[in-house]
Every structure is written in C-alpha cells, then in structure tokens.
Coordinates of C-alpha atoms in Angstrom, one line a residue:
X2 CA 62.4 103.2 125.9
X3 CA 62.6 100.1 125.0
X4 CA 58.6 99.5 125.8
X5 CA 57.9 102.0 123.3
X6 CA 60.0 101.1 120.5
X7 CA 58.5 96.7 120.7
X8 CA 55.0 99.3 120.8
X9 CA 56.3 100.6 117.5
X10 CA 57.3 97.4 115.8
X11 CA 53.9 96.1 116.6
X12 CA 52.1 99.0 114.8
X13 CA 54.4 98.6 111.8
X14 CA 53.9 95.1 111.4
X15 CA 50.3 95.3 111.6
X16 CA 50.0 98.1 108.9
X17 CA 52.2 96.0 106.5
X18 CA 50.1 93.6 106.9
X19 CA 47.1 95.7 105.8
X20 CA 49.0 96.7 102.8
X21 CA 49.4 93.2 101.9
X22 CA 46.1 92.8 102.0
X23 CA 44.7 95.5 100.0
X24 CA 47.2 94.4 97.4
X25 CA 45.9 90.9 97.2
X26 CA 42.3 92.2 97.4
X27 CA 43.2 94.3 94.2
X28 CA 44.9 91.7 92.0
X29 CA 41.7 89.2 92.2
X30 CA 40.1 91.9 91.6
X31 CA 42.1 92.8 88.7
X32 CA 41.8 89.0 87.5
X33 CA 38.0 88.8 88.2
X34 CA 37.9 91.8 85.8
X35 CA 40.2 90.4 83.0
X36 CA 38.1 86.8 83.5
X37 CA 34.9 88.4 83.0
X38 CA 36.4 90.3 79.9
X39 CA 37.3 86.9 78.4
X40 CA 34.0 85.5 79.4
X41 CA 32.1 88.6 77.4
X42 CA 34.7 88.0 74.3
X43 CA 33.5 84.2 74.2
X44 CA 29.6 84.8 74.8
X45 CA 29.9 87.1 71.8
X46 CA 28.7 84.7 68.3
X47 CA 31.0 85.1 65.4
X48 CA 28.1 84.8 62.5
X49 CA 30.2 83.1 59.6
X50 CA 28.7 82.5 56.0
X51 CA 27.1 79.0 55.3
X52 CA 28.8 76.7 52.6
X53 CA 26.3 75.6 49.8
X54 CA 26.3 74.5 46.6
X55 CA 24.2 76.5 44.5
X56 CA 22.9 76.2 40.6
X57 CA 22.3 79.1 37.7
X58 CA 18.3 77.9 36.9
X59 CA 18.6 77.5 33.1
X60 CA 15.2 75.5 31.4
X61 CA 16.3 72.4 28.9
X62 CA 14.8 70.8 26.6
X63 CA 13.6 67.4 28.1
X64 CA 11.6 64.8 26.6
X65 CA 10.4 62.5 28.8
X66 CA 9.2 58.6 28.1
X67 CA 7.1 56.1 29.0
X68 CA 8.2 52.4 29.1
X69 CA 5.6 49.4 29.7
X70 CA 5.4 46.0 29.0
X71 CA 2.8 44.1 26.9
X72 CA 2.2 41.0 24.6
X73 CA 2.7 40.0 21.1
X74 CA -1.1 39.6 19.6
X75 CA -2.1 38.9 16.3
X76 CA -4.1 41.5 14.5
X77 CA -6.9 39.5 13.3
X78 CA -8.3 36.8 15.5
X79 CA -10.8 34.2 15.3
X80 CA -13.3 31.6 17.2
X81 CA -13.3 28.9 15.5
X82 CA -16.7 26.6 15.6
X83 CA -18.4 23.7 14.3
X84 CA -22.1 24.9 12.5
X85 CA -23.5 21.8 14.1
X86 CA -24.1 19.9 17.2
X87 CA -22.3 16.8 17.8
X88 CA -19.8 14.1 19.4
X89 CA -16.0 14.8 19.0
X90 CA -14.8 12.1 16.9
X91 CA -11.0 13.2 16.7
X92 CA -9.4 16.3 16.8
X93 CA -5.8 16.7 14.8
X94 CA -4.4 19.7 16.0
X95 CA -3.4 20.8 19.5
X96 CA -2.7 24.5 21.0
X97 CA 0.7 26.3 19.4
X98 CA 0.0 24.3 16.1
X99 CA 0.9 26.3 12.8
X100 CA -2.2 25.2 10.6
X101 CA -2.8 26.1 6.5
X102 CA -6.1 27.1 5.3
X103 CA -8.6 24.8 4.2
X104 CA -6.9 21.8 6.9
X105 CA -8.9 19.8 8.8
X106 CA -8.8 20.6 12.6
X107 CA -11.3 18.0 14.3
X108 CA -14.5 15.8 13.5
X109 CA -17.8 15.1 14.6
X110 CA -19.6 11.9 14.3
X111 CA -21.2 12.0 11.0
X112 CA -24.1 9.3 11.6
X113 CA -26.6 12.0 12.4
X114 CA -26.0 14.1 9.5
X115 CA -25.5 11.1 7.3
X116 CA -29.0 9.9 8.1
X117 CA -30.2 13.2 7.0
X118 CA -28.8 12.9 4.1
X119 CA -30.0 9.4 2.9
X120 CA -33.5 10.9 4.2
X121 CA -33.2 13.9 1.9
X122 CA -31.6 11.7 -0.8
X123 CA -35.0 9.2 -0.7
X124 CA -37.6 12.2 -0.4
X125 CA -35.5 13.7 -4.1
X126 CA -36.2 10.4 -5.7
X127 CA -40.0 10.0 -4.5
X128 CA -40.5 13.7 -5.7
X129 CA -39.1 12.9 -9.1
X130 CA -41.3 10.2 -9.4
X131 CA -44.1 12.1 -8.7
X132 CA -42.9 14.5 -11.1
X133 CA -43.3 11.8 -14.2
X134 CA -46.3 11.5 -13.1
X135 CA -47.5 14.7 -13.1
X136 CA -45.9 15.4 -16.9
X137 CA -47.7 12.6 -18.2
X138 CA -51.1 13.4 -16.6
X139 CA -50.8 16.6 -17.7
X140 CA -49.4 15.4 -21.8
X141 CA -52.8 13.5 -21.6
X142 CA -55.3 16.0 -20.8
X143 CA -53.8 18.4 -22.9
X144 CA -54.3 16.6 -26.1
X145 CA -57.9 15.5 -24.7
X146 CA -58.7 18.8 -24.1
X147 CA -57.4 19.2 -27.7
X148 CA -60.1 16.6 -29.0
X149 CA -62.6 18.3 -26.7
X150 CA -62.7 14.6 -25.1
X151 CA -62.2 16.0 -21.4
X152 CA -63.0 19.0 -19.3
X153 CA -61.5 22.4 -18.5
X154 CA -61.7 21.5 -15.0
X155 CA -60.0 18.1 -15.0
X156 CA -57.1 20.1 -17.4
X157 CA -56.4 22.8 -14.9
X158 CA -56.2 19.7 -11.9
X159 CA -53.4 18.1 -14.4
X160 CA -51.8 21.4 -14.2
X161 CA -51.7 22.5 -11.1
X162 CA -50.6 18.7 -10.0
X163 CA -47.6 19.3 -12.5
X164 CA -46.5 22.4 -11.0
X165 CA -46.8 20.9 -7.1
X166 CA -44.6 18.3 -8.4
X167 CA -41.9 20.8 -9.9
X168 CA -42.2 22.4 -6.7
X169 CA -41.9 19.2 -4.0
X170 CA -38.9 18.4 -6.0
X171 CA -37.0 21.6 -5.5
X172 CA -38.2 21.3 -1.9
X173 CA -36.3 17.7 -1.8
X174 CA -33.6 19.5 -3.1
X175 CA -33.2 22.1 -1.4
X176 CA -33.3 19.6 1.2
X177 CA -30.9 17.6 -0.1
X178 CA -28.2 20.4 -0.4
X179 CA -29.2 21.1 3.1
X180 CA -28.5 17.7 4.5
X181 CA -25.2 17.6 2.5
X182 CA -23.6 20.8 4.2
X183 CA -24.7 19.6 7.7
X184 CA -22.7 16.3 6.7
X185 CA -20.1 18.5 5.6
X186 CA -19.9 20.6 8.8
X187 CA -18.8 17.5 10.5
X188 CA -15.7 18.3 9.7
X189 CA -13.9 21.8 11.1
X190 CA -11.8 23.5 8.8
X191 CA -9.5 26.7 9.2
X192 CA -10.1 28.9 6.7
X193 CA -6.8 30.9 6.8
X194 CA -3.5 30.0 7.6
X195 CA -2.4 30.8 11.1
X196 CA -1.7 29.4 14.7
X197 CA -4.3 27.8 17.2
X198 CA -3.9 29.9 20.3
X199 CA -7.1 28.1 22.4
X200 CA -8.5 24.9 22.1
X201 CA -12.0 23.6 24.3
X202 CA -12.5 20.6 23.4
X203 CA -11.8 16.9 23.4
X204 CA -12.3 13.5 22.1
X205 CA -16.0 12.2 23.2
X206 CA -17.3 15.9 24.3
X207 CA -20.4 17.0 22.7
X208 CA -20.4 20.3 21.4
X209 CA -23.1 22.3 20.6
X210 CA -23.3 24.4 17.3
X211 CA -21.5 28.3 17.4
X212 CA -19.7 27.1 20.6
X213 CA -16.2 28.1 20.6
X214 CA -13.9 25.6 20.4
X215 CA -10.7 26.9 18.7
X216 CA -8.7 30.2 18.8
X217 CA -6.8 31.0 15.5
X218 CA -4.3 33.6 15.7
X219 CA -4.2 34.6 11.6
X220 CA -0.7 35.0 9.8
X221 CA 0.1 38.6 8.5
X222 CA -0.3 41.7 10.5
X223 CA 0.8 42.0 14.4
X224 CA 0.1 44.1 17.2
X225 CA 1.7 44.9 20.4
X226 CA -1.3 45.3 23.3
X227 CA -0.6 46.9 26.4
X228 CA -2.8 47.3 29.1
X229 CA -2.5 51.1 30.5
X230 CA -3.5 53.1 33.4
X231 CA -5.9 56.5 32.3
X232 CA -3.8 59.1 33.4
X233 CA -0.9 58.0 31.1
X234 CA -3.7 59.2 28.3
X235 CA -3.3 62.8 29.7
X236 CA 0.0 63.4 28.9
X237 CA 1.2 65.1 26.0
X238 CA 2.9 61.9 24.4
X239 CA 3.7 61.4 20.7
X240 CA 1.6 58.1 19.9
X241 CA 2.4 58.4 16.2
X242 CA 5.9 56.5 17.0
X243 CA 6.7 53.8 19.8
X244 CA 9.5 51.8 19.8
X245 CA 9.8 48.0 21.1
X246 CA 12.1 45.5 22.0
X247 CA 11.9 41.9 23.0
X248 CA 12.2 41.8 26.6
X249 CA 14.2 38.3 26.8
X250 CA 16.2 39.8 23.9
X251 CA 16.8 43.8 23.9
X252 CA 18.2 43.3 20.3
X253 CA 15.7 42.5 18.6
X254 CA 13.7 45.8 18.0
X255 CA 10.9 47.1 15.7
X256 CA 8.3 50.4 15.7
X257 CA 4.6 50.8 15.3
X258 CA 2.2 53.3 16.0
X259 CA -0.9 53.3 18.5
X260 CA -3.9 51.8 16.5
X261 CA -6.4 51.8 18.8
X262 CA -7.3 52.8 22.1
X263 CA -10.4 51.0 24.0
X264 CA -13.1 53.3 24.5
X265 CA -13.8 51.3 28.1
X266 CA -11.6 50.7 31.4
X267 CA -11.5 47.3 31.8
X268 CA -13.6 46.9 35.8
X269 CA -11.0 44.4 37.3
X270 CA -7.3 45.9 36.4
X271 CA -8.3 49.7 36.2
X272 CA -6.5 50.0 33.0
X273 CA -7.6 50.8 29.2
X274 CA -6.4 48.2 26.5
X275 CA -4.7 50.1 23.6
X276 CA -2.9 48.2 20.0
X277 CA 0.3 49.1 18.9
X278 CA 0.4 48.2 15.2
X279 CA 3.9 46.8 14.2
X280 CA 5.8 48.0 11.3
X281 CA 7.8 44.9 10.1
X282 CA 7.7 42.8 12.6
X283 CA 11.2 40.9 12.9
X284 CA 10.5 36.8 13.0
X285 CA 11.4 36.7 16.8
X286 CA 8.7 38.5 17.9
X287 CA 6.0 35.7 17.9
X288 CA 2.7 34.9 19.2
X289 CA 2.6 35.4 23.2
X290 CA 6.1 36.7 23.1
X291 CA 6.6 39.9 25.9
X292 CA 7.3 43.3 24.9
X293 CA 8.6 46.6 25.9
X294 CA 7.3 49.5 24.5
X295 CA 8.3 53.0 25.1
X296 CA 6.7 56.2 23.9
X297 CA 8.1 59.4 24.2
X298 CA 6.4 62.9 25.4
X299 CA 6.4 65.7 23.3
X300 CA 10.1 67.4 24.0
X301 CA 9.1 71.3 26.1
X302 CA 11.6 73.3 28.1
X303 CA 11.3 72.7 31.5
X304 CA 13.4 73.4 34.8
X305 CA 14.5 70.6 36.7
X306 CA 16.0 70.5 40.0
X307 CA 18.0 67.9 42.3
X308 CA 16.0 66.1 44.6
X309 CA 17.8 68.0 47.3
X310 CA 17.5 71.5 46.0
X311 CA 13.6 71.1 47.6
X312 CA 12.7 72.4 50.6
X313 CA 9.4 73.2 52.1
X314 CA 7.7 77.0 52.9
X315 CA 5.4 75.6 55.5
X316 CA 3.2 72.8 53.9
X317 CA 4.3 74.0 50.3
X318 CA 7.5 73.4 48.5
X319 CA 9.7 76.0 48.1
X320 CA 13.6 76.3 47.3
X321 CA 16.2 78.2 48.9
X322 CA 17.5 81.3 46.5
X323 CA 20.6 83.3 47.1
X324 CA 20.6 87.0 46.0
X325 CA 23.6 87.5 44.2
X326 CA 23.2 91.2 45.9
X327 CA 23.7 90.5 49.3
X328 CA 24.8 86.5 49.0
X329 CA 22.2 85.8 51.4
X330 CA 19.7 82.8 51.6
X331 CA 15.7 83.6 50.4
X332 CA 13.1 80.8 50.9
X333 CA 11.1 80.8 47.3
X334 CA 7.9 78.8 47.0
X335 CA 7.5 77.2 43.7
X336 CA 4.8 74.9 42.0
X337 CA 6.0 71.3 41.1
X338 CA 4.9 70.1 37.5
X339 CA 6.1 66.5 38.2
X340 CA 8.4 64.3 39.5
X341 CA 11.0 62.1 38.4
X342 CA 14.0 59.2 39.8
X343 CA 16.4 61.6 40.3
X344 CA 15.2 65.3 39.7
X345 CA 11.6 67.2 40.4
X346 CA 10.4 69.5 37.4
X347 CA 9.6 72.7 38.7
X348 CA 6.3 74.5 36.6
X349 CA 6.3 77.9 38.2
X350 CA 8.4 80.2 41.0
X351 CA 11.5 80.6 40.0
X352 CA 13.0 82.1 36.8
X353 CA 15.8 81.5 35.0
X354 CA 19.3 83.2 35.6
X355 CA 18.3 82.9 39.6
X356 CA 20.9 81.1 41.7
X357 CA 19.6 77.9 43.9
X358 CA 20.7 76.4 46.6
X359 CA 21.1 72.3 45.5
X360 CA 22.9 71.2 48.5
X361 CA 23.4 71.9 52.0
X362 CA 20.0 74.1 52.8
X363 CA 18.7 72.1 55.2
X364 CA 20.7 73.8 57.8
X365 CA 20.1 77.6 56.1
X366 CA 17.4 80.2 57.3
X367 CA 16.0 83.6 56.1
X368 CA 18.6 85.9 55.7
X369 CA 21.9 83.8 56.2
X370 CA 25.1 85.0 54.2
X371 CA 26.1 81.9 52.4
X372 CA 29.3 81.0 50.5
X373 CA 29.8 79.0 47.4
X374 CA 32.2 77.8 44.8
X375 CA 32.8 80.2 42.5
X376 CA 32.0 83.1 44.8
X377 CA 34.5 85.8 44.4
X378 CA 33.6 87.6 47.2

C-alpha cells in the first residue's frame, strides 16, 4: 500500500511538471507574438507632409540698371604743335595748367628763321631795285619808240624786263611773308582757352614740325567716357538718360545722354568706348575726375524668383510647384531670362497665380504632400 501510493506521488509530480511547462512554452509564445506585433507596427512608415514655404507667382514691373565707372573728358580736344622744326628754347607752361587763348606756351630758337628772314628781307630790296630799273628802261624806249628813234624789238625787251621785275618782286615777297610766319611759328600759342592735359617736351629737345607736343583739353562742353563690354549693347537700355555721380563725392550729381558709341572694339581691353554728353556739368566734376554712371533698362514685367526657389530637372532648371488640388510637390522646368544678386528672372515655365516652392525643396520629391503657412487644410 504504501509502495503504490509514493508510485502515485511520483506520477503526479511529474505531470505537474509538464503542465508547467506547457504553460511557460505558451506565454513566450504569447510574448514572441505580441513582440513581433510591435516590431510590424514600428516597420510600418508614417508618410507626414513636408513643411515649405511657398510663393503666389505674380510678374512685376522691374527695371533693371547698369552702373560703371568712367572718366571726366573734355569734349573737344587738341594736339597742340609747333609748324616748324627746331630747339626748345623755353617752355612756360606745365601739365594741369589753365591757359587763355592766344598765350604763349613754349619757344624755339628763332636764329634759323630769323636768318630767313633777313635773307628774304635782302632778296625784296634787290628786286625793287631791279624794278627801277626796269620802269626807267622801259619810260625810255617808249618815248624812242615814239620818235621812231629805236626798234620794236628792243621796246618789247624793255617790256617784258619790266614785267619780270614786277614779278621777282612779288616772288621776294611772297618770300618775305613766308620767312616772317616761320619766325613767327617759333613761338606756340593756344588758340582757345583750356587746360594742358599732355606735354612731350623739354628745354634743349629738338622737335620736329606737326609733332605733338601738347594736349589741350578745351573749356566748354564735357563728356563722361566709359569703356563698355559688347554685350551690355544688347540690352534693351534707355541711353537717352544716364545719371552720374562723382565717385569720391556721391553728392555731386548731373545727367547726359549717350553721344556716341565707337564703331570699333578696342583689341587690348575687349570693350567699345562710348561718350556720355553732360547736361550742366556742376564745377566739381573736372578734367580726369572718376565717374559713376548708371543707365537704366527699359522697365517690362518679369517673374523673379529667390535664389532658392531653383532647383534642377536633370541638367535643366526647374522649380518645385505645389498643386493647390492635391497640396502635393511637381517638379516644373522653366527657362531662365537672367540672373541677378539676389533673385533669378524666370522667361518661360511657369505662369502666374501658380504656387512655388521658395524654401525648403531640396529635400521634396515627385508627388510629396507638402504643408505651408497659410494652408488651411
């Protein structure tokens, strides 16, 4: 009796103990199950709506301008010369000088020219001699000829020596007057009031006639000169008004007009010379003095973007449009008319009313549901 009932304890205990372990084998199961559930829930993306800021495209009005630098230039300008060859025997004025007209700017030495003129001065005397002579040979045979006391032939010799002698004297005159201006050319003169910009030459050189040797810079009329590249010619600017400033003093301001354009690019800069004519110039703006002058493009309405608005549809530029629709994100390509410091100019691809994306699409793609201020939805 008592050998069966330990037998009996022993088969209890043993199918407790299987219980037990079917019960532990179905919790971790039971957890296995709820941890894969929570592994599926995480796995599973929640797609949430980007956050841009966006823009209504509306065109403007813009008028865009061109600002360069150039120089204050007289409008008239001249090289000044001596008409003849000779040594510098003292020059009077130096480069920056205000000079009047008729003033004397530099001499040659006159020795040359003054020999000349004593020659021409001696061959006007000898021909006026020769001219009494020739009257009063000629008197004689004409009242012989009168008396029939001398020959036709010996009259017409009187003759024709009288009219060689008329002639060698206004030869020795002419001479003369010749000789007198060459003296006279010794001297350089300006011929208009105005201010010596250039000067080549110095005490003892020897000049040759024509060669340059001053620049004068006439009073009156000035002009601003700018040197410009080509393609600025292209665009649609308003030359007929240009305004200009002093650029060491912004206050001082005037307006002028293009005057002239070169008709050749100039080989070593690349860039065409054009004149601004100056209306008024104010008194500061003298000779050599820099100046800023800004011309203004015809004002057109034109869409213009942030820099960050652009984006790129894959090697052309596009911009990323939301459809008010489905407030989702459409890549646009769109044509760029031009650029500028802080906005691009956008020529065709988009239309106005359509809502773009100015910040935040570098992050978007086709298709994404986007958010932005204003959104009501």
């Amino acid at each position: 009796m008592k050998h069966h009932a330990a037998k009996n304890a022993v088969v209890d205990q043993a199918a407790r103990k299987r219980k037990l372990s079917w019960a532990g084998s179905l919790a971790v199961a039971l957890v296995a199950i709820a941890l894969s559930g929570c592994n599926d829930h995480a796995a599973t993306p929640v797609t949430r709506a980007a956050i841009v800021r966006t823009e209504i495209v509306q065109p403007r009005d813009r008028q865009a301008s061109v600002t360069l630098t150039g120089e204050i230039q007289a409008r008239f300008r001249a090289d000044l010369s001596f008409r003849v060859s000779g040594r510098v025997l003292a020059r009077y004025v130096d480069v920056g000088a205000r000079v009047q007209a008729g003033e004397v700017l530099a001499l040659l030495d006159p020795a040359e020219q003054q020999a000349d003129v004593d020659a021409a001065t001696a061959a006007v005397l000898a021909a006026e001699s020769q001219l009494r002579v020739a009257k009063v040979t000629f008197e004689r045979q004409k009242a012989l000829i009168a008396s029939g006391f001398t020959t036709r032939t010996v009259y017409d010799q009187a003759q024709e020596g009288l009219r060689t002698a008329e002639g060698a004297l206004e030869a020795a005159n002419a001479g003369l007057g010749t000789a007198t201006d060459a003296l006279g050319y010794t001297a350089l003169h300006a011929e208009v009031a105005g201010v010596v910009t250039a000067r080549n030459l110095e005490v003892g050189q020897v000049v040759q006639a024509a060669q340059p040797v001053f620049l004068l810079a006439q009073d009156g009329e000035r002009d601003a000169v700018f040197d410009i590249y080509e393609s600025l010619l292209f665009g649609d600017l308003d030359d007929s008004r240009v305004s200009l400033a002093l650029v060491s003093d912004t206050g001082v301001t005037a307006s002028g007009h293009v005057r002239e354009v070169s008709p050749a690019i100039d080989a070593k800069s690349a860039t065409i010379r054009v004149k601004v004519a100056i209306h008024d110039p104010s008194a500061a703006m003298t000779l050599g003095s820099a100046v800023a002058g800004t011309v203004k493009a015809k004002a057109q309405q034109q869409i213009a973007l942030p820099w960050s608005a652009l984006a790129a549809a894959g090697s052309k530029p596009a911009v990323w449009i939301v459809d008010p629709a489905t407030k989702t994100a459409a890549l646009k390509p769109v044509t760029i008319g031009g650029y500028e410091a802080r906005e691009v100019l956008i020529e065709a691809g988009i239309k106005p009313g359509e809502r773009v994306v100015i910040d935040g699409g570098k992050l978007l793609s086709v298709g994404q549901a986007v958010t932005y201020e204003g959104d009501q939805s």
